[in-house]
Tab-separated table of C-alpha atoms in Angstrom:
chain	number	residue	atom	x	y	z
A	1	MET	CA	20.529	-5.019	23.794
A	2	ASP	CA	17.831	-3.415	21.656
A	3	ILE	CA	14.680	-1.447	22.495
A	4	LYS	CA	12.571	-4.636	22.550
A	5	ASP	CA	14.760	-6.035	25.362
A	6	VAL	CA	14.385	-2.792	27.317
A	7	LYS	CA	10.577	-2.826	26.927
A	8	ILE	CA	10.387	-6.460	28.067
A	9	ALA	CA	12.572	-5.742	31.112
A	10	GLU	CA	10.476	-2.684	31.965
A	11	ALA	CA	7.218	-4.640	31.661
A	12	GLY	CA	8.640	-7.367	33.916
A	13	ARG	CA	9.587	-4.802	36.538
A	14	TYR	CA	6.048	-3.358	36.604
A	15	LEU	CA	4.517	-6.832	36.657
A	16	GLU	CA	6.611	-7.754	39.718
A	17	TRP	CA	5.623	-4.491	41.443
A	18	GLY	CA	1.967	-5.254	40.706
A	19	LYS	CA	2.215	-8.758	42.165
A	20	ILE	CA	3.781	-7.434	45.374
A	21	THR	CA	1.056	-4.782	45.657
A	22	ALA	CA	-1.690	-7.387	45.128
A	23	GLU	CA	-0.176	-9.647	47.801
A	24	LYS	CA	-0.104	-6.750	50.275
A	25	LEU	CA	-3.748	-5.954	49.454
A	26	GLU	CA	-4.753	-9.569	50.110
A	27	GLN	CA	-2.841	-9.588	53.412
A	28	ALA	CA	-4.506	-6.329	54.508
A	29	CYS	CA	-7.993	-7.649	53.677
A	30	GLU	CA	-7.323	-10.825	55.608
A	31	ALA	CA	-5.955	-8.914	58.622
A	32	VAL	CA	-8.729	-6.299	58.731
A	33	TYR	CA	-11.763	-8.281	57.584
A	34	GLY	CA	-10.714	-11.855	58.283
A	35	ILE	CA	-11.199	-12.786	54.641
A	36	VAL	CA	-8.866	-13.501	51.793
A	37	GLU	CA	-9.734	-11.472	48.719
A	38	LEU	CA	-8.898	-12.804	45.320
A	39	THR	CA	-6.483	-10.697	43.335
A	40	PRO	CA	-8.593	-8.456	41.099
A	41	LEU	CA	-8.425	-8.719	37.342
A	42	VAL	CA	-5.943	-6.000	36.394
A	43	ILE	CA	-4.406	-5.549	32.953
A	44	VAL	CA	-0.716	-4.642	33.186
A	45	TYR	CA	0.074	-4.855	29.464
A	46	ASN	CA	-2.479	-4.008	26.762
A	47	PRO	CA	-2.301	-5.164	23.155
A	48	LYS	CA	-0.681	-2.720	20.740
A	49	ASP	CA	-1.372	-1.901	17.082
A	50	CYS	CA	0.529	-4.199	14.728
A	51	ALA	CA	1.960	-3.341	11.297
A	52	ILE	CA	3.339	-6.170	9.165
A	53	VAL	CA	4.060	-7.187	5.580
A	54	LYS	CA	1.764	-9.813	4.034
A	55	GLY	CA	3.056	-13.328	4.633
A	56	SER	CA	4.336	-12.334	8.093
A	57	LYS	CA	2.985	-13.313	11.478
A	58	ALA	CA	0.701	-10.923	13.363
A	59	ASN	CA	1.160	-10.915	17.142
A	60	PHE	CA	-1.010	-9.419	19.875
A	61	SER	CA	-0.485	-9.841	23.615
A	62	VAL	CA	-2.198	-8.975	26.880
A	63	ARG	CA	-0.885	-9.529	30.407
A	64	VAL	CA	-2.713	-9.423	33.716
A	65	LEU	CA	-1.499	-8.952	37.255
A	66	ASP	CA	-2.371	-12.492	38.374
A	67	ASP	CA	-3.202	-14.933	35.572
A	68	THR	CA	-4.517	-17.664	37.875
A	69	ASP	CA	-7.863	-18.915	36.529
A	70	VAL	CA	-8.050	-16.229	33.832
A	71	SER	CA	-9.672	-17.124	30.532
A	72	TYR	CA	-8.944	-15.242	27.326
A	73	GLN	CA	-11.103	-14.804	24.244
A	74	TRP	CA	-9.599	-12.864	21.362
A	75	GLN	CA	-12.014	-11.301	18.915
A	76	TYR	CA	-11.692	-9.507	15.603
A	77	LEU	CA	-13.763	-6.988	13.709
A	78	SER	CA	-13.283	-6.903	9.957
A	79	THR	CA	-13.632	-3.690	8.004
A	80	ALA	CA	-16.818	-5.061	6.392
A	81	GLN	CA	-18.466	-6.390	9.572
A	82	GLY	CA	-19.765	-3.188	11.074
A	83	ALA	CA	-20.032	-3.586	14.855
A	84	ASN	CA	-20.173	-7.390	15.151
A	85	TRP	CA	-17.120	-8.852	16.882
A	86	THR	CA	-16.201	-12.460	16.002
A	87	ASN	CA	-14.301	-14.900	18.238
A	88	SER	CA	-10.886	-15.711	16.812
A	89	GLY	CA	-10.542	-19.096	15.189
A	90	ALA	CA	-6.736	-19.026	15.542
A	91	SER	CA	-5.351	-21.812	17.722
A	92	SER	CA	-3.987	-19.149	20.073
A	93	GLY	CA	-7.364	-17.404	20.364
A	94	LYS	CA	-7.875	-18.557	23.965
A	95	THR	CA	-4.465	-17.613	25.364
A	96	GLU	CA	-2.822	-14.361	26.425
A	97	ASP	CA	-1.058	-14.186	23.048
A	98	LEU	CA	-2.747	-14.192	19.655
A	99	SER	CA	-0.524	-15.085	16.677
A	100	PHE	CA	-1.455	-15.927	13.117
A	101	ASN	CA	0.016	-15.762	9.616
A	102	THR	CA	-1.322	-13.317	7.062
A	103	SER	CA	-1.077	-14.581	3.502
A	104	ASN	CA	-2.541	-11.458	1.913
A	105	THR	CA	-3.597	-7.897	2.669
A	106	SER	CA	-7.270	-8.743	3.284
A	107	TYR	CA	-6.635	-8.470	7.055
A	108	ASN	CA	-5.570	-4.852	6.654
A	109	GLY	CA	-7.632	-2.616	8.943
A	110	TYR	CA	-9.032	-5.414	11.094
A	111	LYS	CA	-9.494	-4.556	14.779
A	112	TYR	CA	-8.589	-6.972	17.591
A	113	ARG	CA	-9.449	-7.093	21.269
A	114	CYS	CA	-9.366	-9.604	24.106
A	115	ILE	CA	-12.076	-10.441	26.629
A	116	LEU	CA	-10.510	-11.499	29.939
A	117	THR	CA	-12.597	-13.331	32.521
A	118	LYS	CA	-11.709	-14.288	36.088
A	119	GLY	CA	-14.569	-15.524	38.247
A	120	ASP	CA	-17.325	-12.918	38.052
A	121	ASN	CA	-14.969	-10.225	36.730
A	122	GLN	CA	-14.621	-9.442	33.064
A	123	LEU	CA	-12.488	-6.869	31.254
A	124	ILE	CA	-12.272	-6.085	27.560
A	125	THR	CA	-9.132	-4.521	26.139
A	126	GLU	CA	-9.327	-1.467	23.923
A	127	PRO	CA	-9.402	-2.422	20.225
A	128	VAL	CA	-6.120	-2.339	18.321
A	129	THR	CA	-5.576	-2.262	14.571
A	130	LEU	CA	-3.717	-4.636	12.262
A	131	THR	CA	-2.060	-3.001	9.255
A	132	VAL	CA	-0.950	-5.363	6.489
A	133	THR	CA	1.002	-4.043	3.493
A	134	ASN	CA	2.364	-5.650	0.322
A	135	SER	CA	5.961	-4.720	1.111
């Protein structure tokens, strides 16, 4: 078992705790107010900075408490763009995981974030940085 396995197990434990807490919140709202509240949009795992060697795959992930009816839009900000975020054109750009190959170091310094939408609720993750080196 390596550190990655431990981190995954730990994240799963917190995700399960979050689901149980959300279910109890929904039950309390129904009992007290006679209504069923939808589980709020809560991020339980934020994307992390990524450092890779050119030619490798970059991976970013986000997880929410209850992913029912959640839409994802990954965006990037290049070092030359200023403050204008661009929607990802990667095939995984509308899922909870963003993965793409980097054939050169031109992606070095790019920022990435994800816009999560569920009903009328919207959250934007904090930007993370991709570092791409030659070796």
